[in-house]
PDB file of C-alpha atoms and ligand atoms in Angstrom:
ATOM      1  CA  UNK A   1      42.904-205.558 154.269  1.00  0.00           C
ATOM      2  CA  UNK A   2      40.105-204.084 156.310  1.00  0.00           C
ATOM      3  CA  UNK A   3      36.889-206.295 156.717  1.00  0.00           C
ATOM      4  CA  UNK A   4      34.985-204.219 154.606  1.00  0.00           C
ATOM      5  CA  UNK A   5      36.905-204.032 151.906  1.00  0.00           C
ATOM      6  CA  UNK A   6      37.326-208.088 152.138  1.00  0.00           C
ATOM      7  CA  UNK A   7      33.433-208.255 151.842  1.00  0.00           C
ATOM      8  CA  UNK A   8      33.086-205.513 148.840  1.00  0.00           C
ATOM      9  CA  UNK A   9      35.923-207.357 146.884  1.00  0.00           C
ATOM     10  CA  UNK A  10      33.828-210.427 147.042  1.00  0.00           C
ATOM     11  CA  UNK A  11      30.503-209.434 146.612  1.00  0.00           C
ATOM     12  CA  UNK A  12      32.006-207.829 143.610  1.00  0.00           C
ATOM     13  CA  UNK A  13      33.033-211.094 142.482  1.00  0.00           C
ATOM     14  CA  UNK A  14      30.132-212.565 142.686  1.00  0.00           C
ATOM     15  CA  UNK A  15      28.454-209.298 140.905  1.00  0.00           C
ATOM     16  CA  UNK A  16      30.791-209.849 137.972  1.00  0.00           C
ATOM     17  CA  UNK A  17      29.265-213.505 136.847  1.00  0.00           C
ATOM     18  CA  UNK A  18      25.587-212.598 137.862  1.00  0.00           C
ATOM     19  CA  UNK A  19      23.003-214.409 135.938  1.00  0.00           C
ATOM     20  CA  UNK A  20      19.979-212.884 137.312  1.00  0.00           C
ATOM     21  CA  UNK A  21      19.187-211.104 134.534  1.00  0.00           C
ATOM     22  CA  UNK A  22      18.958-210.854 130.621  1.00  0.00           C
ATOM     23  CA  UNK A  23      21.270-208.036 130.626  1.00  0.00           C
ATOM     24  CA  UNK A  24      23.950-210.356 131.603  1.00  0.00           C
ATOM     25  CA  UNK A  25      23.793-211.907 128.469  1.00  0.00           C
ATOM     26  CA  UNK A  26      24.369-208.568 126.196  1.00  0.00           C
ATOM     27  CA  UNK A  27      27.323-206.528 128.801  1.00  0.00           C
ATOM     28  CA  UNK A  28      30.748-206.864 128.186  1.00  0.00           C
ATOM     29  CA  UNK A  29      31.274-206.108 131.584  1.00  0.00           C
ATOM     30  CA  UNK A  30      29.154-206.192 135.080  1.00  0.00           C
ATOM     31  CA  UNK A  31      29.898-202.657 137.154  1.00  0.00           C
ATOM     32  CA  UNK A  32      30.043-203.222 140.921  1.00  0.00           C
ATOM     33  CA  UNK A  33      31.494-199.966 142.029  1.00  0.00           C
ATOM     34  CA  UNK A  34      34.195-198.474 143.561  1.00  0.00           C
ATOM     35  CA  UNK A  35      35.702-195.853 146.226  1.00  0.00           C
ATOM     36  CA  UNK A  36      36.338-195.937 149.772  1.00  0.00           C
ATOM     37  CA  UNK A  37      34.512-199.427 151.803  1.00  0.00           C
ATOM     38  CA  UNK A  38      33.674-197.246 154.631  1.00  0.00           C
ATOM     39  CA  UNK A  39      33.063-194.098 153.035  1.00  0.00           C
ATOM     40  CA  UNK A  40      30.590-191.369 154.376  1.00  0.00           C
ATOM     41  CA  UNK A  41      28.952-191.020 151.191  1.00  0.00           C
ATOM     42  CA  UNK A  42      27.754-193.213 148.759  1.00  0.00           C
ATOM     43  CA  UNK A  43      26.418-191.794 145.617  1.00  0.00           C
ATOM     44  CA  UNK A  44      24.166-194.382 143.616  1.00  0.00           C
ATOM     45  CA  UNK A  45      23.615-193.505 139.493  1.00  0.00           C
ATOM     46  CA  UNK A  46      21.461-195.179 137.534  1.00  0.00           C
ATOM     47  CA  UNK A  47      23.039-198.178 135.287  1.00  0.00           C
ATOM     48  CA  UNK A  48      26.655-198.217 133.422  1.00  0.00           C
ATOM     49  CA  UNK A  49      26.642-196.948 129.770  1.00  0.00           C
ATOM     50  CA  UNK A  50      28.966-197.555 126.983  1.00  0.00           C
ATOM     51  CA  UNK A  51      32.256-196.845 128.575  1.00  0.00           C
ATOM     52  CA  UNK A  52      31.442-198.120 131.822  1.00  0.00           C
ATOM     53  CA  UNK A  53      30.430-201.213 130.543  1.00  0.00           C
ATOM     54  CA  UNK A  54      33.708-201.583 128.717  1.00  0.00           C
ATOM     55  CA  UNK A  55      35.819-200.635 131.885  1.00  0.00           C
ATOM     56  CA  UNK A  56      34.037-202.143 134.223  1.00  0.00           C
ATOM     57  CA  UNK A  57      34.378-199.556 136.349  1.00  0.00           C
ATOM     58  CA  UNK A  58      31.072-196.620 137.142  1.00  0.00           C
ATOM     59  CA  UNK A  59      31.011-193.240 135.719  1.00  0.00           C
ATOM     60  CA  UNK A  60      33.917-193.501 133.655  1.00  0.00           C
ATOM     61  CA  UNK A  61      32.391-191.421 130.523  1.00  0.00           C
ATOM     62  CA  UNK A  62      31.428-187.860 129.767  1.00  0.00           C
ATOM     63  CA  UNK A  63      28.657-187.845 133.191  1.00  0.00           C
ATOM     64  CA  UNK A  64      31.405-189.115 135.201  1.00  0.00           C
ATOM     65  CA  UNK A  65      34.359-186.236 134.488  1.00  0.00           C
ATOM     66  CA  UNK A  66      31.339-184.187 135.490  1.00  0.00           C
ATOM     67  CA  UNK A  67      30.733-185.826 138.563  1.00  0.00           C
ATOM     68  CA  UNK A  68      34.325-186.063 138.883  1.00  0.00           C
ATOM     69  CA  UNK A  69      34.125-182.075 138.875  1.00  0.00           C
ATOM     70  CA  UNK A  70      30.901-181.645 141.101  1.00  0.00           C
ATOM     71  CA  UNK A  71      33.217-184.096 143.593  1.00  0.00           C
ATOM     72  CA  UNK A  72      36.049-181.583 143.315  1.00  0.00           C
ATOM     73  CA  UNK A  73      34.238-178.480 144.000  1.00  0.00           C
ATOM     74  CA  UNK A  74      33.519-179.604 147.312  1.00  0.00           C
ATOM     75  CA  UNK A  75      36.909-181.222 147.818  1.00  0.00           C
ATOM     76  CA  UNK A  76      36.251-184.704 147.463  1.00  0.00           C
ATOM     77  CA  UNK A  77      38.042-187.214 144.946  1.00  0.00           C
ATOM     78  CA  UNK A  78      36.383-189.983 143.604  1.00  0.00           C
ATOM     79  CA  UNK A  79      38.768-192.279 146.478  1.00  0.00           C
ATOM     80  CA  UNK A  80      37.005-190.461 149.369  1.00  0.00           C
ATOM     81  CA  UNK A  81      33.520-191.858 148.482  1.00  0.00           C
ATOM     82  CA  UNK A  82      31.356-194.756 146.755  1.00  0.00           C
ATOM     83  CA  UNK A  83      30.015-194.680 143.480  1.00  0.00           C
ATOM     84  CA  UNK A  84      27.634-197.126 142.652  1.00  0.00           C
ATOM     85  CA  UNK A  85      24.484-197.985 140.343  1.00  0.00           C
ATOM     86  CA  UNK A  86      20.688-198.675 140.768  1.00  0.00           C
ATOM     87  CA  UNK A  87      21.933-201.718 137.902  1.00  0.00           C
ATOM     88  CA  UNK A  88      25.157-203.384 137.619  1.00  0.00           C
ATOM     89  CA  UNK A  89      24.685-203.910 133.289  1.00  0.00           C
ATOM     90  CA  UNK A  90      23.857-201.881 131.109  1.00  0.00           C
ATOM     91  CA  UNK A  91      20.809-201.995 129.133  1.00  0.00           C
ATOM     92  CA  UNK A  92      21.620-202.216 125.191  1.00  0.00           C
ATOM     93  CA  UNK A  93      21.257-198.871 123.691  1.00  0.00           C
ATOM     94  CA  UNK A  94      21.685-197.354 126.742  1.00  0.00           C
ATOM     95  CA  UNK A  95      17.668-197.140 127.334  1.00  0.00           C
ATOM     96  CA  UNK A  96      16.227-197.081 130.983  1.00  0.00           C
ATOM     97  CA  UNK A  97      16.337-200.346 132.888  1.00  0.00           C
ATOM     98  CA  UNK A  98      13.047-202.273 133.241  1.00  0.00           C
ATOM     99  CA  UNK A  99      11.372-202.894 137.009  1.00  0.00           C
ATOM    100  CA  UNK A 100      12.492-206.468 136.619  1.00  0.00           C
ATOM    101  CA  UNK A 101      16.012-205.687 136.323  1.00  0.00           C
ATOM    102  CA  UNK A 102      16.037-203.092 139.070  1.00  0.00           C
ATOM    103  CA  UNK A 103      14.490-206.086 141.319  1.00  0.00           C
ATOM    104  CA  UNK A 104      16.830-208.587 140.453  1.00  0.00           C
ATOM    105  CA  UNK A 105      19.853-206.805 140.572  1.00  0.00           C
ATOM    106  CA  UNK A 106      18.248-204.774 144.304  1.00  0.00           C
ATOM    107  CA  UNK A 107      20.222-207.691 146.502  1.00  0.00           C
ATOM    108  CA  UNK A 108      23.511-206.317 145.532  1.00  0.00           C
ATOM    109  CA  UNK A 109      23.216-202.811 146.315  1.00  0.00           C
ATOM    110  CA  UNK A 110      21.590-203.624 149.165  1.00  0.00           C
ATOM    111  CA  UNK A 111      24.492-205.761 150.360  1.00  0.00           C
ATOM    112  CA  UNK A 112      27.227-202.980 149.482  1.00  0.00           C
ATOM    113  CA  UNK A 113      25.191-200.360 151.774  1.00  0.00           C
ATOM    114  CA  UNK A 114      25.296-203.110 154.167  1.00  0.00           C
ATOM    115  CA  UNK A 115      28.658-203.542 154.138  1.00  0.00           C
ATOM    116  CA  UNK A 116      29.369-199.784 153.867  1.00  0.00           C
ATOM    117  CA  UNK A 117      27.344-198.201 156.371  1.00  0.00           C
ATOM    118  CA  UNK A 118      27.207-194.683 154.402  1.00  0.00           C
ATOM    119  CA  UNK A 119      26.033-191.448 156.743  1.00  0.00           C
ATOM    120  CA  UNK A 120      24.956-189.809 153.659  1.00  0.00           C
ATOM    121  CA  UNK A 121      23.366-191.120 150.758  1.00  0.00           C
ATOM    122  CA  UNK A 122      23.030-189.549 147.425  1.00  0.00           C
ATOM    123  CA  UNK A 123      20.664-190.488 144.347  1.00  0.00           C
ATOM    124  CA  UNK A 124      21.674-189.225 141.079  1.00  0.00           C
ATOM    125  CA  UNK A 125      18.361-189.207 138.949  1.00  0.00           C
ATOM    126  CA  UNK A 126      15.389-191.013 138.981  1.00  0.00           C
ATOM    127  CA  UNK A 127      16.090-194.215 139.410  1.00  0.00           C
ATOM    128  CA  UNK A 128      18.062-194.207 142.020  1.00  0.00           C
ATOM    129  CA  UNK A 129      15.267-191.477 143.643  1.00  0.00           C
ATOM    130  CA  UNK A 130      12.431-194.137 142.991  1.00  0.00           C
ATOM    131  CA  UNK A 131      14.537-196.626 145.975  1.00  0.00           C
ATOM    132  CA  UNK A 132      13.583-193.907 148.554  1.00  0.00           C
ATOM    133  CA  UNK A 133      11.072-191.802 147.348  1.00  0.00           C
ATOM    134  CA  UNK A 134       8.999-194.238 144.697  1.00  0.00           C
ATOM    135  CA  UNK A 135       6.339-192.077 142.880  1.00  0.00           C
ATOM    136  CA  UNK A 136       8.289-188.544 144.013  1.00  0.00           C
ATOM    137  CA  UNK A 137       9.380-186.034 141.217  1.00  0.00           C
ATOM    138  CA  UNK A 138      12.829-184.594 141.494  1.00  0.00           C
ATOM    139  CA  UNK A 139      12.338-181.713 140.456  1.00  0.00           C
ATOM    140  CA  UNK A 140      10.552-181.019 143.083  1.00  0.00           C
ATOM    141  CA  UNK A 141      12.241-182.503 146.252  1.00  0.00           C
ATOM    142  CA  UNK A 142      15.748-182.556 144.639  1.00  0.00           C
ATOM    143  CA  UNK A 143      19.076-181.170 147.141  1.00  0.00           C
ATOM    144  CA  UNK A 144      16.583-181.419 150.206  1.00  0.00           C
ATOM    145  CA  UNK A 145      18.135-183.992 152.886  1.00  0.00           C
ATOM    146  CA  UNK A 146      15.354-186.593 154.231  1.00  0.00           C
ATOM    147  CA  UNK A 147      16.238-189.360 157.162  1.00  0.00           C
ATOM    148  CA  UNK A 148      15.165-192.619 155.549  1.00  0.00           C
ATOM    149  CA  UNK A 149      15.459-195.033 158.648  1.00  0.00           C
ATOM    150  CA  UNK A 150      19.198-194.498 160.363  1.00  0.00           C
ATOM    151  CA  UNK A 151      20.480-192.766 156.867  1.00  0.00           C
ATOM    152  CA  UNK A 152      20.041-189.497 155.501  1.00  0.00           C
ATOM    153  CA  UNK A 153      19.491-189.190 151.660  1.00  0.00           C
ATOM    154  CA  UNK A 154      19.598-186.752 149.469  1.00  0.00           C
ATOM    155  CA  UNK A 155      17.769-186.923 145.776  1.00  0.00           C
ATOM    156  CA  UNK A 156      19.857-184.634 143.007  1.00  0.00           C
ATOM    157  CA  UNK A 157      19.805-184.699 139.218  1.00  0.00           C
ATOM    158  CA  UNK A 158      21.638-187.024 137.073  1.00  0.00           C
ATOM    159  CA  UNK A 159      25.013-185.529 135.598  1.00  0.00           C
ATOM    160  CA  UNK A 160      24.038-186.839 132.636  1.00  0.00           C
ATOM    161  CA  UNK A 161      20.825-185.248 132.801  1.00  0.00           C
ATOM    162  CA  UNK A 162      22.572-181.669 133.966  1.00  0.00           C
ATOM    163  CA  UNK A 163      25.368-181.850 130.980  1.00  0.00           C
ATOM    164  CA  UNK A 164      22.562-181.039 128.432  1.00  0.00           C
ATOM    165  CA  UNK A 165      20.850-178.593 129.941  1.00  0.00           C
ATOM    166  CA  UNK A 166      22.348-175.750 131.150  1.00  0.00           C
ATOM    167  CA  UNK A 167      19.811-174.724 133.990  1.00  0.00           C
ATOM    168  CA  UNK A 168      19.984-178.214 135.550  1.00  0.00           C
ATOM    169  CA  UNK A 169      23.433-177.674 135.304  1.00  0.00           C
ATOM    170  CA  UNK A 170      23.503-174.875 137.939  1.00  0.00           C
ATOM    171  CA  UNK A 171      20.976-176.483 139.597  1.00  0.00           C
ATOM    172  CA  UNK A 172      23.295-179.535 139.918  1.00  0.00           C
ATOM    173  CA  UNK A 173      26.239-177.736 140.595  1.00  0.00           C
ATOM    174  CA  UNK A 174      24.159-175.731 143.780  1.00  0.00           C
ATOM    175  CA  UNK A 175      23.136-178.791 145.516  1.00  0.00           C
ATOM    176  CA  UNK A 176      26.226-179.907 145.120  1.00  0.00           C
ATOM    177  CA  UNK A 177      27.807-177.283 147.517  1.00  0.00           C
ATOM    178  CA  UNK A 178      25.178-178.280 149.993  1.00  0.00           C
ATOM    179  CA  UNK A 179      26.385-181.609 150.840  1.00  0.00           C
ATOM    180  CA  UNK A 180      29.219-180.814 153.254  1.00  0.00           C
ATOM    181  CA  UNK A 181      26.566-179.541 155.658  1.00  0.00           C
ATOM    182  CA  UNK A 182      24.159-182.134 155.203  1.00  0.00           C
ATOM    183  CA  UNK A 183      27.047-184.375 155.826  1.00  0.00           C
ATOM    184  CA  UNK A 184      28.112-182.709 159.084  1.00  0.00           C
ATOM    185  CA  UNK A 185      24.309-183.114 160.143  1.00  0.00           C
ATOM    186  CA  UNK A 186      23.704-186.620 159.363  1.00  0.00           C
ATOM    187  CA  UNK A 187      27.457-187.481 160.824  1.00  0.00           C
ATOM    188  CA  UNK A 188      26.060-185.494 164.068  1.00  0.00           C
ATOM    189  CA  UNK A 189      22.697-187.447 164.020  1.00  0.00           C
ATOM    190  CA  UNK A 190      24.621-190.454 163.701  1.00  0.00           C
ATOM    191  CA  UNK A 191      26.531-189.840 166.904  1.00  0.00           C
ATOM    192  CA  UNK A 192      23.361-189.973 168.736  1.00  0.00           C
ATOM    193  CA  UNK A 193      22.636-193.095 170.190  1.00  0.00           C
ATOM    194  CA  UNK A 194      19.902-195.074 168.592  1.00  0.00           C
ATOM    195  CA  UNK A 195      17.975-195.686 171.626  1.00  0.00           C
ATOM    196  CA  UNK A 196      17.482-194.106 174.672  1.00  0.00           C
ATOM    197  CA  UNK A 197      20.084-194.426 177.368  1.00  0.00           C
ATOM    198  CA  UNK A 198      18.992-196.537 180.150  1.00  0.00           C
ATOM    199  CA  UNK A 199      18.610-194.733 183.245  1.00  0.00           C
ATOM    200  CA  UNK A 200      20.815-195.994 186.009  1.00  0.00           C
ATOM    201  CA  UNK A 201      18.526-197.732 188.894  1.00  0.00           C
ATOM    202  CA  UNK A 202      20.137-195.717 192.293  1.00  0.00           C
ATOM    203  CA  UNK A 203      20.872-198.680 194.347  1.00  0.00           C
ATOM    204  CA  UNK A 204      19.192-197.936 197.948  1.00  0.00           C
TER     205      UNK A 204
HETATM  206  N1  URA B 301      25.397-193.049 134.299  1.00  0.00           N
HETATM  207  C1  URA B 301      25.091-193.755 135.416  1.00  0.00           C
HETATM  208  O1  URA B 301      23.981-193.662 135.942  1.00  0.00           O
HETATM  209  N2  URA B 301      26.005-194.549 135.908  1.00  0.00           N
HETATM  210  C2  URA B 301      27.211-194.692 135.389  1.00  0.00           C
HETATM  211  O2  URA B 301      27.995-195.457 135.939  1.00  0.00           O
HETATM  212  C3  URA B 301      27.516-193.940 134.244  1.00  0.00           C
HETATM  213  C4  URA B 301      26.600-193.131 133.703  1.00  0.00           C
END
């Protein structure tokens, strides 16, 4: 098995008995994520609900055959990329996690980008916005493409969010079809090299 998917498979491990949290104490299940180690694009959601929580596994309910959809209609399968969470628990009742619990559980997804290396990097909703662009509204700079240090990112709705209202819906469904070029982009401005390339001394 590839290094990065040695280092995912544990840090997922260690995700699974996290204490650092109160939500630990009410899931059923922690959600790490899943998809490709050293995929291209990593889209990150906001925190597991009900069936997610039961599976262990992200997007597994009624927003994720969506995104499952919005992944297809740009030719991607679910294997192709990583899907991931703001939270690894999910807050009882399904209600929005609390600054506290985005903190404490901000060390994990920071490791799996890490380990990763995405070119491209998707928020779905708010929360996942807020890591990039705290204090931004989406509605406002949602589908454009920003370079956040060496990564490009790229705020969109929620699924969730677009499933109950048609016009985000379309919305939704048109960024979506902008990705593949973002992606070709950001994969071109990550073939640059970082730093300038030293200029070779003439020996005299
Ligand atoms: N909503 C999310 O934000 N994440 C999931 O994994 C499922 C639903």
């Amino acid at each position: 098995m590839e290094e990065q998917a040695i280092a995912l498979r544990e840090l997922a491990g260690q995700i699974a008995v996290c204490p650092r949290c109160d939500l630990s104490k009410t899931r059923t299940h922690a959600v790490p994520g899943e998809g490709s180690p050293n995929a291209d694009i990593v889209f990150i959601g906001e925190g597991p609900g009900f069936y997610e929580d039961q599976q262990a596994r992200p997007f597994v309910g009624p927003a994720g055959k969506f995104l499952d959809e919005l992944l297809a209609s740009i030719g991607l399968r679910r294997e192709n990329v990583y899907i991931c969470n703001v939270i690894k628990c999910r807050p009882p009742n399904n209600r929005d996690p609390l600054p506290g619990e985005i903190s404490a559980c901000k060390p994990w997804l920071d490791r799996q980008l890490e380990i990763i290396k995405p070119r491209l990097i998707v928020t779905l909703g708010r929360f996942s916005m807020n890591r990039y662009f705290p204090g931004q509204s989406i509605g406002r700079i949602r589908g454009q493409a920003k370079r956040v240090d060496d990564v490009t990112v790229v705020p969109l709705y929620h699924p969730a969010a677009a499933l109950h209202q048609a016009s985000l819906r379309r919305t939704i469904e048109q960024d979506f079809l902008k990705l593949p070029a973002i992606l070709a982009e950001a994969l071109k401005k990550n073939d640059q090299p970082r730093e300038p390339e030293p200029v070779q001394m003439q020996l005299l």
